[in-house]
Amino acid sequence: MTSGVTSELDILGAAELTCDPELQASFVASAHRIVADLVGRGAALGWVEPPSRDEVGDLLSHVVSAVQAGDAALRAAYLDRQLVGLGYWLRHARPTHRPHADLEKVAVAAAVQGRGVGRALTSALIADAREAGIEVLTLDARGDNASALGLYRSLGFTEYGRLPDFVAVGERRYDKVFCMVDFRRQG
């Protein structure tokens, strides 16, 4: 870890989370706190208002079910057994798109942003996608999220499209930026 994180960062997968009763019991509440705080601060995570704990719990339950079916990967970042970030990708449901997946969310607690947690989570999710045989991993990001877009570029994602002023947050409009990493071209 860099930039002042003195504790050991652990990046756990869904199987590791479900095997540890203490982590499993606190995961949804901790994930909700991170997501709700970030959305409340204006983060581009797909919500305009902070989601409820039940909404986050339902989402994570869906992701864990997809992981168990081989259609997703979930990663959680812990510092001193405290959740500080999470992310996941889901395989596309359409039969013609099944070789591909979408990196849907990466959320890092505000207190540790800029310290490599997002990079570690995203790198682990990319490795999971390769291991699962995903051919193309896609994502979309709000155009004003320069730090996330820079991170994704540094990890091999390339922009393949943009919808100008597509994301509506009240009266404000932002571009929706589409990125991908094509594992078929990476030998």
Coordinates of N, CA and C in Angstrom, one line a residue:
M1 N 0.8 -1.2 0.0 CA 0.0 0.0 0.0 C 0.9 1.2 0.0
T2 N 0.3 2.3 -0.6 CA 1.0 3.5 -0.6 C 0.2 4.7 0.0
S3 N 0.8 5.8 0.0 CA 0.1 7.1 0.5 C -0.5 7.0 1.9
G4 N 0.3 6.4 2.8 CA -0.1 6.5 4.2 C -0.9 5.4 4.7
V5 N -1.3 4.4 3.9 CA -2.0 3.2 4.5 C -0.9 2.3 5.1
T6 N -1.0 2.3 6.4 CA 0.1 1.5 7.1 C -0.4 0.1 7.4
S7 N -1.7 -0.2 7.4 CA -2.2 -1.5 7.6 C -2.2 -2.4 6.4
E8 N -2.3 -3.6 6.6 CA -2.3 -4.5 5.4 C -3.7 -4.5 4.8
L9 N -3.7 -4.4 3.5 CA -5.0 -4.4 2.7 C -5.2 -5.8 2.2
D10 N -6.4 -6.3 2.6 CA -6.8 -7.7 2.1 C -7.9 -7.5 1.1
I11 N -7.8 -8.2 -0.1 CA -8.8 -8.2 -1.1 C -9.4 -9.6 -1.1
L12 N -10.6 -9.7 -0.6 CA -11.3 -11.0 -0.5 C -12.3 -11.2 -1.6
G13 N -12.5 -12.4 -2.0 CA -13.5 -12.8 -2.9 C -14.8 -13.3 -2.1
A14 N -15.8 -13.5 -2.9 CA -17.1 -13.9 -2.3 C -16.9 -15.2 -1.5
A15 N -16.2 -16.2 -1.9 CA -16.0 -17.4 -1.2 C -15.4 -17.1 0.2
E16 N -14.4 -16.3 0.2 CA -13.7 -15.9 1.5 C -14.6 -15.2 2.4
L17 N -15.5 -14.3 1.9 CA -16.4 -13.6 2.7 C -17.5 -14.5 3.3
T18 N -18.0 -15.4 2.5 CA -19.0 -16.3 3.0 C -18.5 -17.4 4.0
C19 N -17.2 -17.6 4.0 CA -16.6 -18.6 4.9 C -16.2 -18.0 6.3
D20 N -16.3 -16.7 6.4 CA -15.9 -16.0 7.6 C -17.2 -15.4 8.2
P21 N -17.8 -16.1 9.3 CA -19.1 -15.7 9.8 C -19.1 -14.2 10.3
E22 N -18.0 -13.7 10.9 CA -17.9 -12.4 11.3 C -18.0 -11.4 10.2
L23 N -17.2 -11.6 9.1 CA -17.2 -10.7 8.0 C -18.5 -10.8 7.3
Q24 N -19.1 -12.0 7.1 CA -20.3 -12.2 6.4 C -21.5 -11.4 7.1
A25 N -21.5 -11.5 8.5 CA -22.5 -10.9 9.2 C -22.5 -9.3 9.1
S26 N -21.3 -8.7 8.9 CA -21.3 -7.3 8.9 C -21.1 -6.7 7.4
F27 N -21.1 -7.6 6.4 CA -20.8 -7.1 5.1 C -21.8 -6.2 4.5
V28 N -23.1 -6.6 4.6 CA -24.1 -5.7 4.0 C -24.2 -4.4 4.7
A29 N -24.2 -4.4 6.0 CA -24.2 -3.1 6.7 C -23.0 -2.2 6.4
S30 N -21.9 -2.8 6.3 CA -20.6 -2.0 6.0 C -20.7 -1.5 4.6
A31 N -21.1 -2.4 3.7 CA -21.2 -2.0 2.3 C -22.2 -0.8 2.1
H32 N -23.3 -1.0 2.8 CA -24.3 0.1 2.7 C -23.8 1.4 3.2
R33 N -23.0 1.4 4.3 CA -22.5 2.6 4.9 C -21.6 3.3 3.8
I34 N -20.7 2.5 3.2 CA -19.8 3.0 2.2 C -20.6 3.6 1.0
V35 N -21.5 2.8 0.4 CA -22.2 3.3 -0.7 C -23.1 4.5 -0.4
A36 N -23.8 4.4 0.7 CA -24.7 5.6 1.0 C -23.9 6.8 1.2
D37 N -22.8 6.7 1.9 CA -21.9 7.9 2.1 C -21.4 8.5 0.8
L38 N -20.9 7.6 -0.1 CA -20.4 8.1 -1.4 C -21.5 8.7 -2.2
V39 N -22.7 8.1 -2.3 CA -23.7 8.7 -3.1 C -24.2 10.0 -2.4
G40 N -24.2 10.1 -1.1 CA -24.5 11.3 -0.5 C -23.6 12.4 -0.8
R41 N -22.3 12.1 -1.1 CA -21.3 13.0 -1.5 C -21.3 13.3 -3.0
G42 N -22.2 12.7 -3.7 CA -22.3 12.9 -5.1 C -21.6 12.0 -6.0
A43 N -21.2 10.8 -5.5 CA -20.4 9.8 -6.3 C -21.4 9.2 -7.3
A44 N -20.8 8.9 -8.4 CA -21.5 8.3 -9.6 C -21.5 6.8 -9.5
L45 N -22.5 6.3 -8.7 CA -22.6 4.9 -8.4 C -23.9 4.3 -8.9
G46 N -24.7 5.1 -9.6 CA -26.0 4.7 -10.2 C -27.2 5.1 -9.4
W47 N -27.0 5.8 -8.3 CA -28.1 6.3 -7.5 C -28.0 7.9 -7.4
V48 N -29.1 8.5 -7.3 CA -29.1 10.0 -7.1 C -29.2 10.3 -5.6
E49 N -30.0 9.5 -4.9 CA -30.1 9.6 -3.5 C -29.5 8.3 -2.9
P50 N -28.9 8.4 -1.7 CA -28.4 7.2 -1.0 C -29.4 6.1 -1.0
P51 N -29.0 4.9 -1.4 CA -29.9 3.7 -1.3 C -30.1 3.2 0.1
S52 N -31.2 2.5 0.3 CA -31.5 2.0 1.6 C -30.6 0.7 1.8
R53 N -30.5 0.3 3.1 CA -29.8 -0.9 3.4 C -30.4 -2.1 2.7
D54 N -31.7 -2.2 2.7 CA -32.3 -3.3 2.0 C -32.0 -3.3 0.5
E55 N -32.0 -2.2 -0.1 CA -31.6 -2.1 -1.5 C -30.2 -2.6 -1.8
V56 N -29.3 -2.2 -1.0 CA -27.9 -2.6 -1.1 C -27.8 -4.1 -0.8
G57 N -28.5 -4.6 0.2 CA -28.6 -6.0 0.6 C -29.1 -6.9 -0.6
D58 N -30.2 -6.4 -1.2 CA -30.8 -7.1 -2.3 C -29.8 -7.2 -3.5
L59 N -29.1 -6.1 -3.8 CA -28.1 -6.1 -4.8 C -27.0 -7.0 -4.6
L60 N -26.5 -7.0 -3.4 CA -25.3 -7.9 -3.0 C -25.8 -9.4 -3.0
S61 N -27.0 -9.6 -2.6 CA -27.5 -11.0 -2.6 C -27.6 -11.5 -4.1
H62 N -28.0 -10.6 -5.0 CA -28.1 -11.0 -6.4 C -26.6 -11.3 -6.9
V63 N -25.7 -10.4 -6.5 CA -24.3 -10.6 -7.0 C -23.7 -11.9 -6.5
V64 N -23.9 -12.2 -5.2 CA -23.4 -13.4 -4.6 C -24.0 -14.7 -5.3
S65 N -25.3 -14.6 -5.6 CA -26.0 -15.7 -6.3 C -25.3 -15.9 -7.7
A66 N -25.1 -14.8 -8.4 CA -24.4 -14.8 -9.7 C -23.0 -15.4 -9.6
V67 N -22.3 -15.0 -8.5 CA -20.9 -15.6 -8.3 C -21.0 -17.1 -8.1
Q68 N -22.0 -17.6 -7.3 CA -22.2 -19.0 -7.1 C -22.5 -19.8 -8.4
A69 N -23.2 -19.1 -9.3 CA -23.5 -19.7 -10.6 C -22.4 -19.5 -11.7
G70 N -21.3 -18.9 -11.3 CA -20.2 -18.7 -12.2 C -20.4 -17.5 -13.2
D71 N -21.3 -16.6 -12.8 CA -21.6 -15.5 -13.7 C -21.2 -14.1 -13.2
A72 N -20.3 -14.1 -12.2 CA -19.9 -12.9 -11.6 C -18.7 -13.1 -10.7
A73 N -18.1 -11.9 -10.3 CA -17.0 -11.9 -9.3 C -17.3 -10.7 -8.4
L74 N -17.1 -10.9 -7.1 CA -17.3 -9.9 -6.1 C -16.0 -9.9 -5.3
R75 N -15.5 -8.7 -5.1 CA -14.3 -8.4 -4.3 C -14.6 -7.4 -3.2
A76 N -14.0 -7.6 -2.1 CA -14.1 -6.7 -0.9 C -12.7 -6.4 -0.4
A77 N -12.5 -5.1 -0.1 CA -11.2 -4.7 0.4 C -11.4 -4.4 1.9
Y78 N -10.5 -5.0 2.7 CA -10.5 -4.8 4.1 C -9.1 -4.3 4.6
L79 N -9.2 -3.3 5.5 CA -8.1 -2.8 6.3 C -8.4 -3.2 7.8
D80 N -7.5 -4.0 8.4 CA -7.8 -4.3 9.8 C -9.2 -4.9 10.0
R81 N -9.6 -5.7 9.1 CA -11.0 -6.4 9.1 C -12.1 -5.4 9.1
Q82 N -11.9 -4.2 8.6 CA -12.9 -3.2 8.3 C -13.1 -3.0 6.8
L83 N -14.3 -3.2 6.3 CA -14.6 -3.0 4.9 C -14.3 -1.6 4.5
V84 N -13.4 -1.4 3.5 CA -13.1 -0.1 3.0 C -13.4 0.1 1.5
G85 N -13.9 -1.0 0.8 CA -14.2 -0.9 -0.6 C -14.8 -2.2 -1.1
L86 N -15.5 -2.2 -2.2 CA -16.0 -3.4 -2.8 C -16.3 -3.1 -4.3
G87 N -16.3 -4.2 -5.0 CA -16.6 -4.0 -6.5 C -17.1 -5.4 -7.0
Y88 N -17.7 -5.3 -8.2 CA -18.1 -6.6 -8.8 C -18.3 -6.4 -10.3
W89 N -18.3 -7.5 -11.0 CA -18.7 -7.6 -12.4 C -19.7 -8.7 -12.5
L90 N -20.6 -8.6 -13.5 CA -21.6 -9.6 -13.8 C -21.5 -9.9 -15.3
R91 N -21.6 -11.2 -15.6 CA -21.6 -11.7 -16.9 C -22.9 -11.2 -17.6
H92 N -22.9 -10.9 -18.9 CA -24.1 -10.4 -19.6 C -25.1 -11.6 -19.7
A93 N -26.4 -11.3 -19.5 CA -27.4 -12.3 -19.5 C -27.8 -12.8 -20.9
R94 N -27.7 -11.9 -21.9 CA -28.1 -12.3 -23.2 C -27.3 -13.5 -23.7
P95 N -27.9 -14.5 -24.4 CA -27.1 -15.6 -24.8 C -26.0 -15.2 -25.8
T96 N -26.2 -14.2 -26.6 CA -25.2 -13.8 -27.6 C -24.1 -12.9 -26.9
H97 N -24.3 -12.5 -25.7 CA -23.3 -11.7 -25.0 C -22.6 -12.5 -23.8
R98 N -22.9 -13.7 -23.6 CA -22.5 -14.5 -22.5 C -20.9 -14.5 -22.3
P99 N -20.2 -14.4 -23.4 CA -18.7 -14.5 -23.2 C -18.2 -13.2 -22.5
H100 N -19.0 -12.2 -22.3 CA -18.6 -10.9 -21.9 C -19.2 -10.5 -20.5
A101 N -18.6 -9.6 -19.8 CA -19.1 -9.1 -18.5 C -19.0 -7.6 -18.4
D102 N -19.7 -7.1 -17.5 CA -19.7 -5.6 -17.2 C -19.2 -5.4 -15.8
L103 N -18.2 -4.6 -15.6 CA -17.7 -4.1 -14.3 C -18.7 -3.1 -13.9
E104 N -19.6 -3.4 -12.9 CA -20.8 -2.6 -12.6 C -20.5 -1.6 -11.5
K105 N -19.8 -2.0 -10.5 CA -19.6 -1.0 -9.4 C -18.2 -1.3 -8.8
V106 N -17.5 -0.2 -8.5 CA -16.3 -0.2 -7.6 C -16.5 1.0 -6.7
A107 N -16.6 0.7 -5.4 CA -16.9 1.8 -4.4 C -15.8 1.7 -3.3
V108 N -15.1 2.8 -3.1 CA -14.1 2.9 -2.1 C -14.4 4.0 -1.1
A109 N -14.4 3.6 0.2 CA -14.7 4.6 1.3 C -13.9 5.9 1.1
A110 N -14.6 7.0 1.3 CA -14.0 8.3 1.2 C -12.7 8.4 1.9
A111 N -12.6 7.9 3.1 CA -11.4 8.0 4.0 C -10.2 7.4 3.4
V112 N -10.3 6.4 2.5 CA -9.1 5.8 2.0 C -8.9 6.0 0.5
Q113 N -9.7 6.8 -0.1 CA -9.6 7.1 -1.6 C -8.2 7.7 -1.8
G114 N -7.6 7.3 -3.0 CA -6.3 7.8 -3.4 C -5.2 7.0 -2.8
R115 N -5.5 5.9 -2.2 CA -4.4 5.1 -1.5 C -4.2 3.8 -2.1
G116 N -4.8 3.5 -3.3 CA -4.6 2.3 -4.0 C -5.6 1.2 -3.8
V117 N -6.6 1.5 -3.0 CA -7.7 0.5 -2.8 C -8.5 0.2 -4.0
G118 N -8.9 1.3 -4.7 CA -9.6 1.1 -6.0 C -8.8 0.3 -7.0
R119 N -7.5 0.6 -7.1 CA -6.6 -0.1 -8.0 C -6.5 -1.6 -7.7
A120 N -6.4 -1.9 -6.4 CA -6.3 -3.2 -6.0 C -7.6 -4.0 -6.2
L121 N -8.7 -3.4 -5.9 CA -10.0 -4.0 -6.2 C -10.2 -4.3 -7.7
T122 N -10.0 -3.2 -8.5 CA -10.2 -3.4 -9.9 C -9.2 -4.4 -10.6
S123 N -8.0 -4.4 -10.1 CA -7.0 -5.3 -10.6 C -7.4 -6.8 -10.3
A124 N -7.9 -7.0 -9.1 CA -8.4 -8.3 -8.7 C -9.6 -8.7 -9.6
L125 N -10.5 -7.8 -9.8 CA -11.7 -8.1 -10.6 C -11.3 -8.4 -12.1
I126 N -10.3 -7.7 -12.6 CA -9.8 -7.9 -14.0 C -9.2 -9.4 -14.0
A127 N -8.4 -9.7 -13.0 CA -7.8 -11.0 -12.9 C -8.9 -12.1 -12.8
D128 N -10.0 -11.8 -12.1 CA -11.1 -12.8 -12.0 C -11.8 -13.0 -13.3
A129 N -11.9 -11.9 -14.1 CA -12.5 -12.0 -15.4 C -11.7 -12.8 -16.3
R130 N -10.4 -12.6 -16.4 CA -9.5 -13.4 -17.2 C -9.7 -14.9 -16.8
E131 N -9.6 -15.2 -15.5 CA -9.7 -16.5 -15.1 C -11.0 -17.2 -15.4
A132 N -12.1 -16.4 -15.4 CA -13.4 -16.9 -15.8 C -13.6 -17.1 -17.3
G133 N -12.6 -16.7 -18.1 CA -12.7 -16.8 -19.5 C -13.5 -15.7 -20.2
I134 N -13.7 -14.6 -19.5 CA -14.4 -13.4 -20.0 C -13.6 -12.9 -21.2
E135 N -14.2 -12.6 -22.3 CA -13.5 -12.2 -23.5 C -13.4 -10.6 -23.5
V136 N -14.5 -9.9 -23.2 CA -14.4 -8.5 -23.1 C -15.1 -8.0 -21.8
L137 N -14.4 -7.2 -21.0 CA -14.9 -6.7 -19.8 C -15.2 -5.2 -20.1
T138 N -16.4 -4.8 -19.9 CA -16.9 -3.4 -20.2 C -17.2 -2.7 -18.9
L139 N -17.3 -1.4 -19.0 CA -17.8 -0.6 -17.8 C -18.3 0.7 -18.4
D140 N -19.1 1.4 -17.6 CA -19.4 2.8 -18.0 C -19.2 3.7 -16.8
A141 N -18.8 4.9 -17.0 CA -18.5 5.8 -16.0 C -19.1 7.2 -16.3
R142 N -19.4 8.0 -15.3 CA -19.8 9.3 -15.6 C -18.6 10.1 -16.0
G143 N -18.8 11.0 -17.1 CA -17.8 11.7 -17.7 C -17.0 12.6 -16.8
D144 N -17.6 13.1 -15.7 CA -16.8 14.0 -14.8 C -16.0 13.2 -13.8
N145 N -16.0 11.9 -13.8 CA -15.3 11.1 -12.8 C -13.9 10.8 -13.3
A146 N -13.1 11.9 -13.4 CA -11.7 11.8 -14.0 C -10.8 10.8 -13.3
S147 N -10.9 10.7 -12.0 CA -10.0 9.8 -11.3 C -10.3 8.4 -11.6
A148 N -11.6 8.0 -11.7 CA -11.9 6.6 -12.0 C -11.5 6.3 -13.5
L149 N -11.8 7.3 -14.4 CA -11.5 7.0 -15.8 C -10.0 6.9 -15.9
G150 N -9.2 7.7 -15.2 CA -7.7 7.6 -15.3 C -7.3 6.2 -14.7
L151 N -7.9 5.8 -13.6 CA -7.5 4.5 -13.1 C -7.8 3.4 -14.1
Y152 N -9.0 3.4 -14.7 CA -9.4 2.4 -15.7 C -8.4 2.4 -16.9
R153 N -8.1 3.6 -17.4 CA -7.1 3.6 -18.5 C -5.8 3.0 -18.1
S154 N -5.3 3.3 -16.9 CA -4.0 2.8 -16.4 C -4.0 1.3 -16.3
L155 N -5.2 0.7 -16.2 CA -5.3 -0.8 -16.0 C -5.7 -1.5 -17.3
G156 N -5.6 -0.7 -18.4 CA -5.8 -1.3 -19.7 C -7.1 -1.1 -20.4
F157 N -8.1 -0.4 -19.8 CA -9.3 -0.1 -20.4 C -9.2 1.0 -21.5
T158 N -9.9 0.9 -22.6 CA -9.9 1.9 -23.6 C -11.4 2.4 -23.8
E159 N -11.5 3.7 -24.0 CA -12.8 4.2 -24.3 C -13.3 3.8 -25.7
Y160 N -14.5 3.3 -25.8 CA -15.1 2.9 -27.1 C -16.3 3.7 -27.4
G161 N -16.8 4.6 -26.6 CA -17.9 5.4 -26.9 C -18.3 6.3 -25.8
R162 N -19.2 7.3 -26.1 CA -19.6 8.3 -25.2 C -20.9 8.8 -25.6
L163 N -21.8 8.9 -24.6 CA -23.1 9.5 -24.9 C -23.1 10.9 -24.2
P164 N -23.1 12.0 -25.0 CA -23.0 13.3 -24.4 C -24.3 13.6 -23.6
D165 N -24.1 14.2 -22.4 CA -25.1 14.7 -21.5 C -26.2 13.7 -21.3
F166 N -25.8 12.4 -21.1 CA -26.8 11.3 -21.0 C -27.2 11.1 -19.5
V167 N -26.3 11.3 -18.6 CA -26.6 11.1 -17.2 C -27.3 12.3 -16.6
A168 N -28.4 12.2 -16.0 CA -29.2 13.3 -15.5 C -29.2 13.2 -13.9
V169 N -28.6 14.2 -13.3 CA -28.7 14.4 -11.9 C -29.3 15.7 -11.6
G170 N -30.6 15.7 -11.4 CA -31.4 17.0 -11.3 C -31.3 17.7 -12.6
E171 N -30.8 18.9 -12.5 CA -30.7 19.7 -13.7 C -29.3 19.5 -14.4
R172 N -28.4 18.9 -13.7 CA -27.1 18.7 -14.3 C -27.0 17.5 -15.2
R173 N -26.2 17.6 -16.3 CA -26.1 16.5 -17.2 C -24.6 16.2 -17.4
Y174 N -24.3 14.9 -17.5 CA -22.9 14.4 -17.6 C -22.9 13.4 -18.8
D175 N -21.7 13.3 -19.4 CA -21.5 12.3 -20.4 C -21.5 10.9 -19.8
K176 N -21.9 9.9 -20.5 CA -21.7 8.5 -20.1 C -20.6 8.0 -20.9
V177 N -19.5 7.5 -20.3 CA -18.3 7.1 -21.0 C -18.3 5.5 -21.0
F178 N -18.1 4.9 -22.1 CA -18.0 3.4 -22.2 C -16.6 3.0 -22.4
C179 N -16.1 2.1 -21.6 CA -14.8 1.6 -21.7 C -14.8 0.1 -21.7
M180 N -13.7 -0.5 -22.2 CA -13.6 -1.9 -22.3 C -12.1 -2.4 -22.2
V181 N -11.9 -3.6 -21.8 CA -10.6 -4.3 -22.0 C -10.9 -5.6 -22.7
D182 N -10.2 -5.8 -23.8 CA -10.5 -6.9 -24.7 C -9.4 -7.9 -24.4
F183 N -9.7 -9.0 -23.7 CA -8.7 -10.0 -23.4 C -8.3 -10.8 -24.6
R184 N -9.2 -10.9 -25.6 CA -8.9 -11.6 -26.8 C -7.7 -11.0 -27.5
R185 N -7.4 -9.8 -27.3 CA -6.3 -9.1 -28.0 C -5.1 -9.0 -27.1
Q186 N -5.2 -9.6 -26.0 CA -4.0 -9.5 -25.1 C -3.3 -10.8 -24.9
G187 N -3.5 -11.7 -25.9 CA -2.8 -13.0 -26.0 C -2.8 -13.8 -24.8

